[in-house]
Amino acid sequence: MTPIWVQLTYLACAVCFILALKGLSGPKTARIGNLIGAAAAVVAVAVPFFYLDLDHLALILVAIAIGTAGGVFGAQRVQMTQMPQMVALFNGVGGGAAALVALLELHELIPLTEIDGAVNWFTLAATAFTILVGSISFAGSVVTFAKLQELMTSRPVVFPGLPILFGASGIAAVVLGVVTVTGPAVWVGVVLALVGLLIGLLLVLPVGGADVPIVISLLNAFTGLTVAAGGYVLDNVVLLVAGTLVGASGTFLTMLMAKAMGRSVANILFGALKGGSTLGSGEASDRPVKSAGPEDVAILLGYADRVIVVPGYGLAVAQAQHTLRELVEVLIARGTKVDYAIHPVAGRMPGHMNVLLAEAQVPYEQLVEMDEINGEFKHTDVVLVVGANDVVNPAAKTTPGAPIYGMPILNADEAQQVVFMKRSMRPGFAGIENELLFDPRTTLLFGDAKDSLGKLLNAVKAL
Amino acid sequence: MTPIWVQLTYLACAVCFILALKGLSGPKTARIGNLIGAAAAVVAVAVPFFYLDLDHLALILVAIAIGTAGGVFGAQRVQMTQMPQMVALFNGVGGGAAALVALLELHELIPLTEIDGAVNWFTLAATAFTILVGSISFAGSVVTFAKLQELMTSRPVVFPGLPILFGASGIAAVVLGVVTVTGPAVWVGVVLALVGLLIGLLLVLPVGGADVPIVISLLNAFTGLTVAAGGYVLDNVVLLVAGTLVGASGTFLTMLMAKAMGRSVANILFGALKGGSTLGSGEASDRPVKSAGPEDVAILLGYADRVIVVPGYGLAVAQAQHTLRELVEVLIARGTKVDYAIHPVAGRMPGHMNVLLAEAQVPYEQLVEMDEINGEFKHTDVVLVVGANDVVNPAAKTTPGAPIYGMPILNADEAQQVVFMKRSMRPGFAGIENELLFDPRTTLLFGDAKDSLGKLLNAVKAL
Amino acid sequence: MSEPIVWLTIFVLSVFVGIDVIAKVSSTLQTPLMSGANAIHGIILLGAVIVTGTTDNDVALVVGLVAIVLAAINMVGGFVVTDRMLQMFVRKKKPAPAPTSDGGAA
Amino acid sequence: MSEPIVWLTIFVLSVFVGIDVIAKVSSTLQTPLMSGANAIHGIILLGAVIVTGTTDNDVALVVGLVAIVLAAINMVGGFVVTDRMLQMFVRKKKPAPAPTSDGGAA
Ligand SMILES: NC(=O)c1ccc[n+]([C@@H]2O[C@H](COP(=O)([O-])OP(=O)(O)OC[C@H]3O[C@@H](n4cnc5c(N)ncnc54)[C@H](OP(=O)(O)O)[C@@H]3O)[C@@H](O)[C@H]2O)c1
Ligand SMILES: NC(=O)c1ccc[n+]([C@@H]2O[C@H](COP(=O)([O-])OP(=O)(O)OC[C@H]3O[C@@H](n4cnc5c(N)ncnc54)[C@H](OP(=O)(O)O)[C@@H]3O)[C@@H](O)[C@H]2O)c1
């Protein structure tokens, strides 16, 4: 019988996790929420050392130390733009850990199944679930990491037999799960884990690079559910509650993210499988456009009263946020009113632009959300689009059938002048042409955003 | 052992109650939410008839039939303006039922306490809690009913020994509670119930009439908690979850309501006890004002382009909502733009004005919430204040220390002309003078709102 | 987990659900919400039925029957009155019976 | 209540809490929220410690230690990285280091 104080402590930790999530969803309380979660996690992990007579104490502590060091190192070193892949990696190892724990638990349960009624089928089913889904989450997260870190192509990977292989491994997983319940054996669990790895791979390979953040969120929810199932197996309420919280909120968050991009989760996952990539083409257009040099653009900007900057994924790629901030500061010093228009899905993860610009110390007040700023474009002299594309593409309003049709966009097309900074005529994430590039009021400034911004900055200073 | 299907059904019912509350908090889903709750309640109550071998079946069914008839009769007959007291009454009988059930349960537990370890102290404590708080809720609700139905004075009732008596009965309740745990006996439970009734009485007597709706909400939360405790004692999850839901959401709702009035719950409950009434004076002012007859006001209204109607408690008292709707229809037909400005705490319960005007078939679109309409007063020719007072009293902005200071108000004082319809110069609920009555742009139309509106209607038609 | 802790856990979680679920209520709906919540705790009827149906004491039977009547009033009356209130809110969304309203109040 | 039903009840309630608790998140905070939730499921470390500390099989011990390392990375790394992200959001509320911003961007 677990002592009462232990159970109460676990319950208190579970409550803290609830408060942590609650805190994390508001801007003022987010940081303290995260700290509450961390404190609760530390307390919960410390508890078994006090009431259980644990073997291998030294080894366990060393393992914790290694993991902690690894986690801190990775978390400190990662750049803001690499956040999504870092979260993916952390999530993957968590899923892996859950699968391993479940395998060990299966190993311990097997002798007990000899005794009649000592193990109910539900426990075995939960164990199988954890092994399977934990492995899926692990493999899937590793692939997402590889895609985002550009260790492999970030375009959808599809091969002819994929749907069949996927179906077959799904059936195998179900069969193995049933076997785990009816005639449990460790090897069955191990095979189940391998099948899980395969499924994880097949699930994420066909997803296009830019959809990956949504898949990360989904796998995050998966891992939460495995932890919840693990909590059931281990009879531990804090695992159950914490895992379920993450599973439920993660699923909901995934749907929120997908909605912000005007997509459904099923479409993201299986779009490529159903034939046809989830992305449009990646080819450059060869229609004529008006391009200009930094000096011309500097004059446009230097004598504008009102400028709105639209940052996008390219800004993150070019790591040009600091240069951009400098440029904006110079413009403001010249008396121009400048704001940044933040589209909710600009970049490759929600809040990407906020994080990026915050890193460059851009004052919070200058970041204006889409709904607030959309009315101002028509009174704006110049919109400076830095590495963004889809978030200002009028096709979202005008072209039914386009992959982004229906997504709310920034009304850059209503401004007097639009300047695009990009490297080529290649389309953005959605792979469709942007009519705004060909608009007579639009000027293109080709080149890497960091280079261009540097030149632009000098040119503006020289005015 | 309770059959699994029963447990699952109970759990499903508990989930339905969650969905019911969720539904009830959104305008589009409110009605279906209520129906889901009702369906779940019926199913849950039906369950024991199928799995338990209940005695006294006929009597039980008759009792249910009587209660159902009573409930339906009361609910159908009640007028919209009497809603608060009806809710209070329903809540009170619920609390009473919970207390009685707990008394019966205590009676059944006593023989078991002889057996070592058969009954844990927590169960006895929960039983005592239910008896006490159920009785408080019953007595308190009956007093609130009497106050609102004007069976007794609605002003705070305070007598010299009240705080001492209150304290003494509190101590008695604690002692009896401890006795119930240590040496349970039915008579102890009965005395505890009586003490609970006394506490309920003493708790609500000092509360001023207009604060009563908040107290109803609080007692509602109390009853929820007793039902939750009853669920623990009876080992019934649906009672536990449903009761806790109501307890938690009721407490939260009470705080929301109090906040909307710029008060704290403690202040409402104990303000009168702490010496000094919770209300200001009820005396009429004798400063000079400008008053006019219906014909003059009809001319004002008839030739205005923009009129805003501010309904208040007096409209409910006078039952003048139908006449008011007619007047507004006539004005609209004449080409005037007319809306109703709905202050969140106008009247005597939240949403009072919505319910009242909805009863009179006023189209939903004409009811505009405070935040939306507050900007329009300055472009308004005439504001017609019908039986409202505190919700347009500028003292909320200008007089620190006034009981309503800090409460957001309708900016009627920004309009070109203000017409007040009231019977006298007596103040509103908060008992403080309203400077707006003495403003040179203000005209008073004295008399019962129904009479005055009738005359006004005829006068406008005759224009 | 031991029994009281189980119940405590369920209680605590229900508190969170209870608060979060109504956190977004507009002030207009506070009264129907209060009334609906009031109806929900009428589920004590279930407890009253069980206790009454399993007693063999005459006084207890009478008390139990009284409890059933009271609880049924609470439950049934509560849901009916809430529905009546809500009917009024919802009814006049589009088929508003005011032919004159469109012209002036749009 | 029987054990699986208890767990089911706690599960169902936690689902509601999990959804309601984040229902109001702004899109800006979605990434830190995802990251924080990710850290929370690192609590599987607790399970890994218990399982590893009570095994007497060598292979199981090794597997368990691996699980502990992975889980600790998840948990610790998750909270640290979330804090790093949030630090950026919060830091520049008032002491904004942009002396020029007031004049033009107000
Ligand atoms: N935020 C999220 O949560 C999220 C998650 C997944 C997917 N998405 C999707 O991502 C898209 C985001 O839109 P977006 O407008 O930010 O990005 P985008 O549409 O992908 O466009 C990025 C643009 O940046 C340019 N670019 C790339 N590297 C550059 C560099 N080094 N210097 C200058 N320009 C560079 C690219 O053109 P060149 O190649 O010609 O330079 C491209 O036109 C949306 O479609 C959204 O649905 C968002
Ligand atoms: N809504 C809620 O949830 C709630 C709950 C509790 C308390 N309250 C409080 O109640 C107040 C509500 O403000 P309110 O402006 O609606 O009401 P109020 O300030 O109480 O004023 C009501 C006015 O109506 C007049 N009146 C009464 N009967 C009348 C009749 N038959 N014909 C014509 N006039 C009549 C009264 O003046 P005469 O006597 O001179 O006629 C009085 O000036 C606020 O202070 C609020 O905090 C609200």
PDB file of N, CA and C and ligand atoms in Angstrom, chain B residues 210-211 213-214 261 311-314 317-318 344-350 352 387-391 404 407 421-430 447-450, ligand 2:
ATOM      1  N   ALA B 210     -31.386  43.440  -2.454  1.00  0.00           N
ATOM      2  CA  ALA B 210     -30.836  43.405  -3.796  1.00  0.00           C
ATOM      3  C   ALA B 210     -29.589  42.550  -3.894  1.00  0.00           C
ATOM      4  N   ASP B 211     -28.995  42.242  -2.753  1.00  0.00           N
ATOM      5  CA  ASP B 211     -27.844  41.351  -2.765  1.00  0.00           C
ATOM      6  C   ASP B 211     -28.276  39.900  -2.771  1.00  0.00           C
ATOM      7  N   PRO B 213     -29.802  37.876  -4.838  1.00  0.00           N
ATOM      8  CA  PRO B 213     -29.470  36.946  -5.931  1.00  0.00           C
ATOM      9  C   PRO B 213     -28.071  36.359  -5.799  1.00  0.00           C
ATOM     10  N   ILE B 214     -27.161  37.162  -5.294  1.00  0.00           N
ATOM     11  CA  ILE B 214     -25.806  36.646  -5.123  1.00  0.00           C
ATOM     12  C   ILE B 214     -25.781  35.586  -4.041  1.00  0.00           C
ATOM     13  N   MET B 261     -20.978  43.725  -9.802  1.00  0.00           N
ATOM     14  CA  MET B 261     -21.575  44.786  -9.002  1.00  0.00           C
ATOM     15  C   MET B 261     -20.522  45.561  -8.243  1.00  0.00           C
ATOM     16  N   PRO B 311     -33.277  50.253 -19.673  1.00  0.00           N
ATOM     17  CA  PRO B 311     -34.222  49.639 -18.748  1.00  0.00           C
ATOM     18  C   PRO B 311     -33.534  49.265 -17.436  1.00  0.00           C
ATOM     19  N   GLY B 312     -34.280  49.264 -16.358  1.00  0.00           N
ATOM     20  CA  GLY B 312     -33.716  48.909 -15.058  1.00  0.00           C
ATOM     21  C   GLY B 312     -34.733  48.178 -14.196  1.00  0.00           C
ATOM     22  N   TYR B 313     -34.399  48.067 -12.951  1.00  0.00           N
ATOM     23  CA  TYR B 313     -35.211  47.282 -12.031  1.00  0.00           C
ATOM     24  C   TYR B 313     -36.672  47.736 -12.014  1.00  0.00           C
ATOM     25  N   GLY B 314     -36.865  49.056 -12.084  1.00  0.00           N
ATOM     26  CA  GLY B 314     -38.227  49.579 -12.024  1.00  0.00           C
ATOM     27  C   GLY B 314     -39.119  49.055 -13.147  1.00  0.00           C
ATOM     28  N   VAL B 317     -40.389  45.857 -11.905  1.00  0.00           N
ATOM     29  CA  VAL B 317     -41.376  46.065 -10.842  1.00  0.00           C
ATOM     30  C   VAL B 317     -42.712  46.458 -11.448  1.00  0.00           C
ATOM     31  N   ALA B 318     -42.666  47.362 -12.408  1.00  0.00           N
ATOM     32  CA  ALA B 318     -43.901  47.870 -12.992  1.00  0.00           C
ATOM     33  C   ALA B 318     -44.492  46.904 -14.012  1.00  0.00           C
ATOM     34  N   PRO B 344     -24.994  44.955 -17.445  1.00  0.00           N
ATOM     35  CA  PRO B 344     -24.963  43.574 -16.934  1.00  0.00           C
ATOM     36  C   PRO B 344     -25.663  43.371 -15.592  1.00  0.00           C
ATOM     37  N   VAL B 345     -25.677  44.385 -14.723  1.00  0.00           N
ATOM     38  CA  VAL B 345     -26.380  44.162 -13.460  1.00  0.00           C
ATOM     39  C   VAL B 345     -27.613  45.035 -13.301  1.00  0.00           C
ATOM     40  N   ALA B 346     -28.171  45.480 -14.419  1.00  0.00           N
ATOM     41  CA  ALA B 346     -29.458  46.149 -14.305  1.00  0.00           C
ATOM     42  C   ALA B 346     -30.471  45.143 -13.794  1.00  0.00           C
ATOM     43  N   GLY B 347     -31.429  45.634 -13.015  1.00  0.00           N
ATOM     44  CA  GLY B 347     -32.397  44.705 -12.417  1.00  0.00           C
ATOM     45  C   GLY B 347     -31.819  44.061 -11.172  1.00  0.00           C
ATOM     46  N   ARG B 348     -32.299  42.881 -10.888  1.00  0.00           N
ATOM     47  CA  ARG B 348     -31.878  42.262  -9.639  1.00  0.00           C
ATOM     48  C   ARG B 348     -31.248  40.902  -9.835  1.00  0.00           C
ATOM     49  N   MET B 349     -31.057  40.491 -11.052  1.00  0.00           N
ATOM     50  CA  MET B 349     -30.260  39.285 -11.286  1.00  0.00           C
ATOM     51  C   MET B 349     -29.565  39.468 -12.635  1.00  0.00           C
ATOM     52  N   PRO B 350     -28.416  38.820 -12.831  1.00  0.00           N
ATOM     53  CA  PRO B 350     -27.719  38.970 -14.101  1.00  0.00           C
ATOM     54  C   PRO B 350     -28.614  38.485 -15.238  1.00  0.00           C
ATOM     55  N   HIS B 352     -31.277  39.874 -16.109  1.00  0.00           N
ATOM     56  CA  HIS B 352     -32.667  40.183 -15.773  1.00  0.00           C
ATOM     57  C   HIS B 352     -33.353  40.914 -16.922  1.00  0.00           C
ATOM     58  N   GLY B 387     -36.992  53.204 -15.106  1.00  0.00           N
ATOM     59  CA  GLY B 387     -36.843  52.452 -13.862  1.00  0.00           C
ATOM     60  C   GLY B 387     -35.426  51.997 -13.587  1.00  0.00           C
ATOM     61  N   ALA B 388     -34.461  52.674 -14.166  1.00  0.00           N
ATOM     62  CA  ALA B 388     -33.063  52.368 -13.831  1.00  0.00           C
ATOM     63  C   ALA B 388     -32.499  53.545 -13.058  1.00  0.00           C
ATOM     64  N   ASN B 389     -31.464  53.313 -12.321  1.00  0.00           N
ATOM     65  CA  ASN B 389     -30.892  54.400 -11.559  1.00  0.00           C
ATOM     66  C   ASN B 389     -29.386  54.190 -11.377  1.00  0.00           C
ATOM     67  N   ASP B 390     -29.005  53.195 -10.597  1.00  0.00           N
ATOM     68  CA  ASP B 390     -27.573  53.005 -10.324  1.00  0.00           C
ATOM     69  C   ASP B 390     -26.763  52.775 -11.596  1.00  0.00           C
ATOM     70  N   VAL B 391     -27.372  52.118 -12.575  1.00  0.00           N
ATOM     71  CA  VAL B 391     -26.577  51.748 -13.750  1.00  0.00           C
ATOM     72  C   VAL B 391     -26.252  52.938 -14.644  1.00  0.00           C
ATOM     73  N   ILE B 404     -21.055  52.238  -5.261  1.00  0.00           N
ATOM     74  CA  ILE B 404     -20.916  51.713  -6.614  1.00  0.00           C
ATOM     75  C   ILE B 404     -19.653  52.205  -7.290  1.00  0.00           C
ATOM     76  N   MET B 407     -17.791  50.631 -10.483  1.00  0.00           N
ATOM     77  CA  MET B 407     -18.643  49.812 -11.346  1.00  0.00           C
ATOM     78  C   MET B 407     -18.754  50.492 -12.709  1.00  0.00           C
ATOM     79  N   MET B 421     -37.778  57.909 -16.004  1.00  0.00           N
ATOM     80  CA  MET B 421     -39.121  57.571 -15.556  1.00  0.00           C
ATOM     81  C   MET B 421     -38.998  56.872 -14.222  1.00  0.00           C
ATOM     82  N   LYS B 422     -39.491  57.485 -13.175  1.00  0.00           N
ATOM     83  CA  LYS B 422     -39.487  56.860 -11.860  1.00  0.00           C
ATOM     84  C   LYS B 422     -40.618  57.437 -11.049  1.00  0.00           C
ATOM     85  N   ARG B 423     -40.856  56.859  -9.876  1.00  0.00           N
ATOM     86  CA  ARG B 423     -42.043  57.258  -9.141  1.00  0.00           C
ATOM     87  C   ARG B 423     -41.793  58.402  -8.188  1.00  0.00           C
ATOM     88  N   SER B 424     -40.527  58.551  -7.773  1.00  0.00           N
ATOM     89  CA  SER B 424     -40.238  59.514  -6.699  1.00  0.00           C
ATOM     90  C   SER B 424     -38.782  59.923  -6.825  1.00  0.00           C
ATOM     91  N   MET B 425     -38.303  60.665  -5.843  1.00  0.00           N
ATOM     92  CA  MET B 425     -36.892  61.004  -5.851  1.00  0.00           C
ATOM     93  C   MET B 425     -36.082  60.034  -4.989  1.00  0.00           C
ATOM     94  N   ARG B 426     -36.666  58.897  -4.647  1.00  0.00           N
ATOM     95  CA  ARG B 426     -35.914  57.923  -3.858  1.00  0.00           C
ATOM     96  C   ARG B 426     -34.784  57.332  -4.694  1.00  0.00           C
ATOM     97  N   PRO B 427     -33.678  57.014  -4.043  1.00  0.00           N
ATOM     98  CA  PRO B 427     -32.547  56.451  -4.793  1.00  0.00           C
ATOM     99  C   PRO B 427     -32.791  54.993  -5.196  1.00  0.00           C
ATOM    100  N   GLY B 428     -31.860  54.464  -5.959  1.00  0.00           N
ATOM    101  CA  GLY B 428     -31.950  53.062  -6.373  1.00  0.00           C
ATOM    102  C   GLY B 428     -31.378  52.129  -5.321  1.00  0.00           C
ATOM    103  N   PHE B 429     -31.030  50.981  -5.754  1.00  0.00           N
ATOM    104  CA  PHE B 429     -30.556  49.928  -4.857  1.00  0.00           C
ATOM    105  C   PHE B 429     -29.407  50.368  -3.962  1.00  0.00           C
ATOM    106  N   ALA B 430     -28.462  51.088  -4.527  1.00  0.00           N
ATOM    107  CA  ALA B 430     -27.262  51.410  -3.758  1.00  0.00           C
ATOM    108  C   ALA B 430     -27.528  52.510  -2.740  1.00  0.00           C
ATOM    109  N   GLY B 447     -43.987  58.848 -11.935  1.00  0.00           N
ATOM    110  CA  GLY B 447     -45.115  57.921 -11.974  1.00  0.00           C
ATOM    111  C   GLY B 447     -44.653  56.495 -12.183  1.00  0.00           C
ATOM    112  N   ASP B 448     -45.563  55.563 -11.945  1.00  0.00           N
ATOM    113  CA  ASP B 448     -45.268  54.157 -12.205  1.00  0.00           C
ATOM    114  C   ASP B 448     -44.916  53.989 -13.683  1.00  0.00           C
ATOM    115  N   ALA B 449     -43.911  53.190 -13.942  1.00  0.00           N
ATOM    116  CA  ALA B 449     -43.411  53.092 -15.308  1.00  0.00           C
ATOM    117  C   ALA B 449     -44.486  52.636 -16.286  1.00  0.00           C
ATOM    118  N   LYS B 450     -45.357  51.735 -15.845  1.00  0.00           N
ATOM    119  CA  LYS B 450     -46.368  51.218 -16.764  1.00  0.00           C
ATOM    120  C   LYS B 450     -47.363  52.325 -17.154  1.00  0.00           C
TER     121      LYS B 450
HETATM  122  N1  LIG E   2     -28.546  42.442 -11.830  1.00  0.00           N
HETATM  123  C1  LIG E   2     -27.992  41.873 -10.762  1.00  0.00           C
HETATM  124  O1  LIG E   2     -27.425  40.789 -10.834  1.00  0.00           O
HETATM  125  C2  LIG E   2     -28.088  42.552  -9.438  1.00  0.00           C
HETATM  126  C3  LIG E   2     -28.192  41.781  -8.297  1.00  0.00           C
HETATM  127  C4  LIG E   2     -28.255  42.425  -7.073  1.00  0.00           C
HETATM  128  C5  LIG E   2     -28.176  43.798  -7.017  1.00  0.00           C
HETATM  129  N2  LIG E   2     -28.068  44.532  -8.152  1.00  0.00           N
HETATM  130  C6  LIG E   2     -27.984  45.977  -8.064  1.00  0.00           C
HETATM  131  O2  LIG E   2     -29.197  46.517  -8.483  1.00  0.00           O
HETATM  132  C7  LIG E   2     -28.961  47.785  -9.088  1.00  0.00           C
HETATM  133  C8  LIG E   2     -29.559  47.731 -10.444  1.00  0.00           C
HETATM  134  O3  LIG E   2     -29.611  49.003 -10.988  1.00  0.00           O
HETATM  135  P1  LIG E   2     -30.897  49.533 -11.695  1.00  0.00           P
HETATM  136  O4  LIG E   2     -30.493  50.831 -12.277  1.00  0.00           O
HETATM  137  O5  LIG E   2     -31.485  48.510 -12.597  1.00  0.00           O
HETATM  138  O6  LIG E   2     -31.946  49.686 -10.532  1.00  0.00           O
HETATM  139  P2  LIG E   2     -31.915  50.650  -9.255  1.00  0.00           P
HETATM  140  O7  LIG E   2     -30.664  51.415  -9.183  1.00  0.00           O
HETATM  141  O8  LIG E   2     -32.297  49.809  -8.100  1.00  0.00           O
HETATM  142  O9  LIG E   2     -33.019  51.674  -9.589  1.00  0.00           O
HETATM  143  C9  LIG E   2     -34.338  51.271  -9.801  1.00  0.00           C
HETATM  144  C10 LIG E   2     -35.154  52.502 -10.046  1.00  0.00           C
HETATM  145  O10 LIG E   2     -36.435  52.122 -10.505  1.00  0.00           O
HETATM  146  C11 LIG E   2     -37.389  52.971  -9.919  1.00  0.00           C
HETATM  147  N3  LIG E   2     -38.633  52.238  -9.823  1.00  0.00           N
HETATM  148  C12 LIG E   2     -38.957  51.259  -8.962  1.00  0.00           C
HETATM  149  N4  LIG E   2     -40.191  50.811  -9.196  1.00  0.00           N
HETATM  150  C13 LIG E   2     -40.680  51.540 -10.214  1.00  0.00           C
HETATM  151  C14 LIG E   2     -41.913  51.558 -10.904  1.00  0.00           C
HETATM  152  N5  LIG E   2     -42.908  50.709 -10.586  1.00  0.00           N
HETATM  153  N6  LIG E   2     -42.069  52.422 -11.915  1.00  0.00           N
HETATM  154  C15 LIG E   2     -41.074  53.284 -12.247  1.00  0.00           C
HETATM  155  N7  LIG E   2     -39.899  53.316 -11.618  1.00  0.00           N
HETATM  156  C16 LIG E   2     -39.701  52.446 -10.614  1.00  0.00           C
HETATM  157  C17 LIG E   2     -36.828  53.378  -8.582  1.00  0.00           C
HETATM  158  O11 LIG E   2     -37.165  54.720  -8.264  1.00  0.00           O
HETATM  159  P3  LIG E   2     -38.504  55.060  -7.488  1.00  0.00           P
HETATM  160  O12 LIG E   2     -38.522  54.223  -6.281  1.00  0.00           O
HETATM  161  O13 LIG E   2     -38.398  56.521  -7.271  1.00  0.00           O
HETATM  162  O14 LIG E   2     -39.602  54.719  -8.471  1.00  0.00           O
HETATM  163  C18 LIG E   2     -35.323  53.324  -8.805  1.00  0.00           C
HETATM  164  O15 LIG E   2     -34.761  54.568  -9.041  1.00  0.00           O
HETATM  165  C19 LIG E   2     -27.460  47.976  -9.127  1.00  0.00           C
HETATM  166  O16 LIG E   2     -27.033  48.778  -8.070  1.00  0.00           O
HETATM  167  C20 LIG E   2     -26.947  46.576  -8.970  1.00  0.00           C
HETATM  168  O17 LIG E   2     -25.661  46.539  -8.394  1.00  0.00           O
HETATM  169  C21 LIG E   2     -28.040  43.908  -9.363  1.00  0.00           C
END
